[in-house]
Coordinates of N, CA and C in Angstrom, one line a residue:
M13 N -35.6 91.1 -13.1 CA -35.7 89.9 -13.2 C -36.7 89.4 -13.8
K14 N -37.9 90.2 -13.5 CA -39.5 90.4 -14.3 C -39.6 90.6 -15.0
K15 N -38.7 91.9 -15.8 CA -38.6 91.8 -17.2 C -38.5 90.3 -17.6
R16 N -37.1 90.0 -17.6 CA -36.5 88.5 -18.2 C -37.5 87.3 -18.5
L17 N -38.2 87.9 -17.7 CA -39.6 86.1 -17.6 C -40.4 86.6 -18.4
L18 N -40.7 87.7 -18.6 CA -41.7 88.0 -19.9 C -40.7 87.4 -21.5
Y19 N -39.1 87.1 -21.2 CA -39.4 86.7 -22.7 C -39.7 84.8 -22.8
L20 N -39.7 84.6 -21.3 CA -40.1 83.1 -21.6 C -41.3 82.5 -22.0
I21 N -42.7 83.3 -22.3 CA -43.9 83.0 -22.9 C -44.0 82.7 -24.3
F22 N -43.5 83.7 -25.1 CA -43.1 82.8 -26.3 C -42.8 81.3 -26.9
P23 N -41.9 81.3 -26.1 CA -41.1 79.5 -26.5 C -42.2 78.8 -25.4
I24 N -42.6 79.3 -24.4 CA -43.3 78.0 -23.6 C -44.8 78.1 -24.5
I25 N -45.3 79.1 -25.1 CA -46.4 78.4 -25.8 C -46.3 77.8 -27.2
T26 N -45.1 78.5 -27.8 CA -44.5 77.5 -28.8 C -44.3 75.9 -28.6
L27 N -44.0 75.9 -27.1 CA -43.7 74.2 -27.3 C -45.0 73.6 -27.0
I28 N -45.9 74.4 -26.2 CA -47.3 74.1 -26.2 C -48.2 73.0 -27.6
L29 N -47.8 74.5 -28.4 CA -48.2 73.7 -30.0 C -47.6 73.1 -30.6
E30 N -46.3 72.6 -29.9 CA -45.3 71.6 -30.8 C -46.1 70.4 -30.3
F31 N -46.3 70.4 -29.0 CA -46.8 69.5 -28.5 C -48.5 68.7 -29.1
L32 N -48.9 69.9 -30.2 CA -50.2 69.1 -29.9 C -50.2 67.9 -31.4
P33 N -50.4 67.2 -31.5 CA -51.0 66.9 -32.9 C -51.1 66.7 -33.8
Y34 N -51.6 68.1 -34.2 CA -51.6 68.9 -35.0 C -50.7 69.8 -36.2
G35 N -49.4 69.9 -35.9 CA -48.4 70.9 -35.9 C -47.9 70.0 -38.1
A36 N -47.7 68.9 -37.9 CA -46.6 68.7 -38.8 C -47.5 67.5 -39.5
V37 N -47.3 67.9 -41.1 CA -48.1 67.0 -41.5 C -47.7 66.3 -42.7
C38 N -48.4 65.1 -43.5 CA -47.7 63.6 -43.8 C -48.8 63.6 -45.2
N39 N -49.0 63.3 -45.9 CA -49.7 63.1 -46.9 C -49.6 62.0 -47.6
F40 N -50.1 60.7 -47.6 CA -50.2 59.2 -47.8 C -51.1 59.3 -48.9
A41 N -50.2 58.7 -50.1 CA -51.1 58.0 -51.3 C -52.1 57.2 -50.8
N42 N -53.2 57.6 -51.8 CA -54.6 56.8 -51.1 C -54.7 56.3 -53.1
P43 N -55.0 54.8 -52.8 CA -55.6 54.8 -54.1 C -57.3 54.4 -55.0
E44 N -57.4 55.2 -54.1 CA -59.2 55.9 -54.4 C -58.8 57.1 -55.0
G45 N -58.1 58.3 -54.8 CA -57.7 59.2 -55.1 C -57.0 59.9 -54.3
D46 N -58.0 61.4 -53.6 CA -57.1 61.9 -52.7 C -56.0 61.4 -51.6
P47 N -55.1 62.3 -51.4 CA -54.2 61.5 -50.2 C -54.9 62.0 -49.3
W48 N -54.6 60.4 -48.2 CA -54.3 60.8 -47.3 C -53.7 62.1 -45.9
R49 N -54.5 62.9 -45.2 CA -53.7 64.0 -44.3 C -53.3 63.6 -43.0
K50 N -53.1 62.8 -42.6 CA -51.8 63.0 -41.3 C -51.8 64.3 -41.0
T51 N -51.8 64.1 -39.5 CA -51.3 65.3 -38.7 C -50.5 64.7 -38.0
F52 N -49.0 65.1 -36.7 CA -48.5 64.6 -35.8 C -48.2 65.9 -35.1
S53 N -47.2 65.2 -33.9 CA -46.9 66.4 -33.1 C -45.4 66.3 -33.1
Y54 N -44.8 67.6 -33.1 CA -43.7 68.1 -33.7 C -42.7 67.1 -33.0
F55 N -42.7 67.0 -32.2 CA -41.9 65.8 -31.4 C -41.7 64.3 -32.2
D56 N -43.0 64.0 -32.8 CA -43.5 62.5 -33.5 C -42.3 62.1 -34.3
L57 N -41.7 61.1 -34.9 CA -40.9 61.5 -35.4 C -41.2 60.3 -36.8
T58 N -42.4 60.1 -37.0 CA -43.0 59.7 -38.1 C -43.3 60.5 -39.1
P59 N -43.2 61.6 -39.2 CA -43.3 62.6 -40.7 C -41.9 62.9 -40.8
F60 N -41.0 62.9 -39.5 CA -38.9 62.8 -39.7 C -38.4 61.3 -40.7
G61 N -39.4 60.1 -40.8 CA -39.4 58.7 -41.0 C -40.1 59.3 -42.6
Y62 N -40.4 60.0 -43.1 CA -40.7 60.2 -44.3 C -40.5 61.8 -44.8
A63 N -39.1 61.8 -44.5 CA -38.4 63.2 -44.9 C -39.1 65.1 -44.8
N64 N -39.9 64.4 -43.6 CA -39.9 66.2 -43.4 C -39.1 65.9 -42.3
F65 N -38.4 66.4 -42.2 CA -37.4 66.7 -41.0 C -37.9 67.8 -40.3
A66 N -38.0 69.0 -40.8 CA -38.3 70.2 -40.2 C -38.6 69.9 -38.9
P67 N -39.9 70.0 -39.2 CA -40.3 70.1 -37.9 C -40.4 69.5 -36.4
F68 N -39.2 68.2 -36.6 CA -38.9 67.2 -34.8 C -37.4 68.6 -35.1
L69 N -36.9 68.7 -36.1 CA -35.7 69.7 -35.8 C -35.7 71.1 -35.0
T70 N -36.9 71.7 -35.6 CA -37.6 73.5 -35.0 C -38.2 72.4 -33.6
A71 N -38.9 71.6 -33.0 CA -39.1 71.4 -31.6 C -37.8 71.3 -30.8
I72 N -36.8 70.7 -31.3 CA -35.8 70.5 -30.4 C -34.8 72.1 -30.5
I73 N -34.7 72.9 -31.5 CA -34.4 74.5 -31.5 C -35.1 74.8 -30.5
T74 N -36.2 75.1 -30.3 CA -37.6 75.3 -29.4 C -36.6 75.1 -28.1
C75 N -36.7 74.0 -27.5 CA -36.2 73.4 -26.2 C -34.8 73.8 -25.8
V76 N -33.9 74.0 -27.0 CA -32.7 74.7 -27.0 C -32.5 76.1 -26.5
V77 N -33.8 77.1 -27.2 CA -33.9 78.1 -26.8 C -33.9 78.7 -25.8
L78 N -35.3 77.8 -25.0 CA -35.9 77.6 -23.7 C -34.9 77.6 -22.8
A79 N -33.9 76.8 -23.4 CA -32.9 76.6 -22.3 C -31.6 77.9 -22.0
F80 N -31.5 77.9 -22.9 CA -30.9 79.2 -23.1 C -31.4 80.6 -22.6
L81 N -32.8 81.1 -22.4 CA -33.5 82.2 -22.1 C -33.5 82.0 -20.3
L82 N -33.4 80.6 -20.1 CA -33.9 80.3 -18.5 C -32.7 80.3 -18.0
V83 N -31.4 80.3 -18.8 CA -30.2 80.2 -18.4 C -29.6 82.4 -18.0
Y84 N -30.1 82.6 -19.3 CA -30.5 84.6 -19.0 C -30.8 85.1 -18.0
L85 N -32.3 84.3 -17.7 CA -32.9 84.7 -16.5 C -32.6 84.4 -15.4
F86 N -31.7 83.9 -14.7 CA -30.9 83.7 -13.8 C -29.5 84.1 -13.9
T87 N -29.1 84.8 -15.1 CA -27.2 84.7 -14.7 C -27.5 85.9 -15.8
G88 N -28.0 86.7 -16.6 CA -28.0 87.8 -17.0 C -27.0 88.0 -17.7
K89 N -26.5 87.1 -18.6 CA -25.3 87.0 -19.4 C -26.1 87.4 -21.1
T90 N -25.9 88.6 -21.2 CA -26.4 88.9 -22.8 C -25.8 87.8 -23.7
K91 N -24.4 87.0 -23.3 CA -24.0 86.1 -24.5 C -24.9 85.3 -24.8
T92 N -26.0 84.2 -23.7 CA -26.6 83.7 -24.4 C -28.1 84.1 -24.7
I93 N -27.8 86.0 -24.8 CA -29.1 86.3 -25.3 C -28.8 86.1 -27.0
T94 N -27.9 86.3 -27.6 CA -27.4 86.3 -28.5 C -27.3 85.1 -29.1
I95 N -26.8 84.2 -28.7 CA -27.1 82.7 -28.9 C -28.1 82.2 -29.3
A96 N -29.3 83.2 -28.1 CA -30.8 82.1 -27.9 C -31.2 83.2 -29.6
K97 N -30.8 84.2 -30.0 CA -31.4 85.0 -31.2 C -31.1 84.4 -32.5
V98 N -30.0 84.0 -32.4 CA -29.0 83.2 -33.8 C -30.0 82.1 -34.3
L99 N -30.2 80.6 -32.7 CA -31.0 79.3 -33.0 C -32.5 80.2 -33.6
L100 N -33.1 81.0 -32.7 CA -34.6 80.9 -33.1 C -34.3 81.5 -35.0
C101 N -33.5 82.2 -34.9 CA -33.6 82.8 -36.8 C -33.1 80.9 -37.2
V102 N -32.6 80.2 -37.0 CA -32.6 78.9 -37.8 C -34.2 78.1 -37.3
G103 N -34.5 78.4 -36.1 CA -35.7 77.9 -36.3 C -37.2 78.1 -37.1
V104 N -37.1 80.0 -37.0 CA -38.1 80.5 -37.9 C -37.8 79.6 -39.2
V105 N -36.5 79.7 -39.8 CA -36.4 79.0 -41.2 C -37.0 77.4 -41.4
L106 N -36.5 76.4 -40.2 CA -36.5 75.8 -40.3 C -38.2 75.1 -40.1
S107 N -38.7 76.0 -39.7 CA -40.5 75.7 -39.2 C -41.2 76.4 -40.6
L108 N -40.7 77.0 -41.1 CA -41.2 77.3 -42.9 C -41.1 76.5 -44.0
C109 N -39.9 75.2 -43.4 CA -39.7 74.0 -44.7 C -40.6 74.0 -44.7
P110 N -41.6 73.0 -44.3 CA -42.7 72.4 -44.9 C -43.4 73.0 -46.0
L111 N -43.5 74.1 -46.2 CA -43.9 74.9 -47.5 C -43.3 74.5 -48.5
L112 N -41.8 74.6 -48.5 CA -41.4 73.6 -49.7 C -41.5 72.4 -50.3
F113 N -42.7 71.7 -49.7 CA -43.6 70.3 -49.8 C -44.6 71.2 -51.0
G114 N -45.1 72.0 -50.0 CA -46.0 72.6 -50.7 C -47.1 73.0 -49.7
I115 N -48.2 74.0 -49.9 CA -49.0 74.2 -49.4 C -49.5 73.4 -48.1
N116 N -49.6 72.1 -48.8 CA -51.0 70.9 -47.7 C -50.1 70.2 -46.5
Y117 N -48.4 70.5 -46.7 CA -47.8 70.2 -46.1 C -47.6 71.3 -44.9
F118 N -48.1 72.0 -45.1 CA -47.8 72.8 -43.7 C -49.2 73.2 -43.0
S119 N -50.4 73.6 -41.4 CA -51.4 73.7 -41.3 C -51.3 74.8 -40.6
I120 N -52.1 74.8 -39.9 CA -52.6 75.8 -38.8 C -51.6 76.2 -37.5
V121 N -51.7 75.3 -36.8 CA -50.8 74.6 -35.8 C -49.0 75.4 -36.4
G122 N -49.1 75.1 -37.6 CA -47.3 75.4 -37.8 C -47.4 76.3 -38.6
A123 N -48.2 77.4 -38.7 CA -48.1 78.7 -38.8 C -48.3 79.3 -37.4
L124 N -48.5 78.8 -36.4 CA -49.1 79.2 -35.1 C -47.6 79.7 -34.7
I125 N -46.8 78.2 -34.7 CA -45.8 77.8 -34.3 C -44.6 79.0 -35.0
S126 N -44.7 79.0 -36.6 CA -44.0 79.9 -37.0 C -43.9 81.6 -36.5
A127 N -45.1 81.9 -36.6 CA -45.6 83.7 -35.8 C -45.0 83.4 -34.2
S128 N -45.2 82.4 -33.4 CA -44.5 82.5 -32.1 C -43.2 82.8 -32.1
L129 N -42.6 81.9 -33.0 CA -41.2 81.6 -33.0 C -40.7 83.2 -33.7
I130 N -40.9 83.8 -35.0 CA -41.1 84.8 -35.1 C -41.5 85.8 -34.2
T131 N -42.2 86.1 -33.5 CA -42.5 87.1 -31.9 C -41.3 87.0 -31.4
E132 N -41.1 85.6 -31.0 CA -39.8 86.0 -30.1 C -38.8 86.6 -30.8
L133 N -38.4 86.5 -31.5 CA -37.3 86.4 -32.4 C -37.3 88.0 -32.5
V134 N -38.4 88.7 -32.8 CA -38.2 90.4 -32.6 C -38.6 91.0 -31.5
L135 N -39.1 90.5 -30.5 CA -39.2 90.7 -29.1 C -37.7 90.7 -28.0
L136 N -36.5 90.2 -28.7 CA -35.2 89.6 -27.8 C -34.2 91.0 -29.2
L137 N -34.9 91.0 -30.0 CA -34.4 91.8 -31.1 C -34.8 93.5 -30.7
V138 N -35.7 93.5 -30.4 CA -35.8 94.7 -30.3 C -35.4 94.9 -28.2
A139 N -35.1 94.1 -27.4 CA -34.8 94.1 -26.2 C -33.1 94.5 -26.5
A140 N -32.5 93.6 -27.2 CA -31.6 94.1 -27.6 C -31.1 95.7 -27.8
K141 N -31.8 95.6 -28.6 CA -31.4 97.6 -29.2 C -32.1 98.3 -28.0
T142 N -32.5 98.4 -26.9 CA -33.0 98.9 -26.0 C -32.0 99.3 -25.1
Q143 N -31.4 97.6 -24.6 CA -30.1 97.8 -24.0 C -28.6 98.0 -24.1
G144 N -28.7 98.4 -25.9 CA -27.6 98.9 -25.8 C -26.9 97.7 -26.2
E145 N -27.0 96.5 -26.8 CA -26.1 94.5 -27.0 C -25.4 95.8 -28.5

């Protein structure tokens, strides 16, 4: 049980980073020249309304992954780990989607969120390999 508790560290770090108001980026037109860069929390719906849908979906997937890992913590069923790994793959892809708009739509906090999701995915893949899943 103690070893399973370690699987919760990176999703919790990811959620904390997603709550910070510096992750999702929107660039608004400025009549004077350079666009205004505004940052939002991943849970804020403002970027979602401006077609930057990936941060909000990443935040939802992170919550679902955390829920599956909590279930795994108490039950030990390997099927929940498999589902969490698939969701983490989707979450990693979605967390990198703002790069499709350009580097100006990506922030340092967004990069840390992506790195945290990738680290959790690698941790679960290594754990599954050592347990023979």
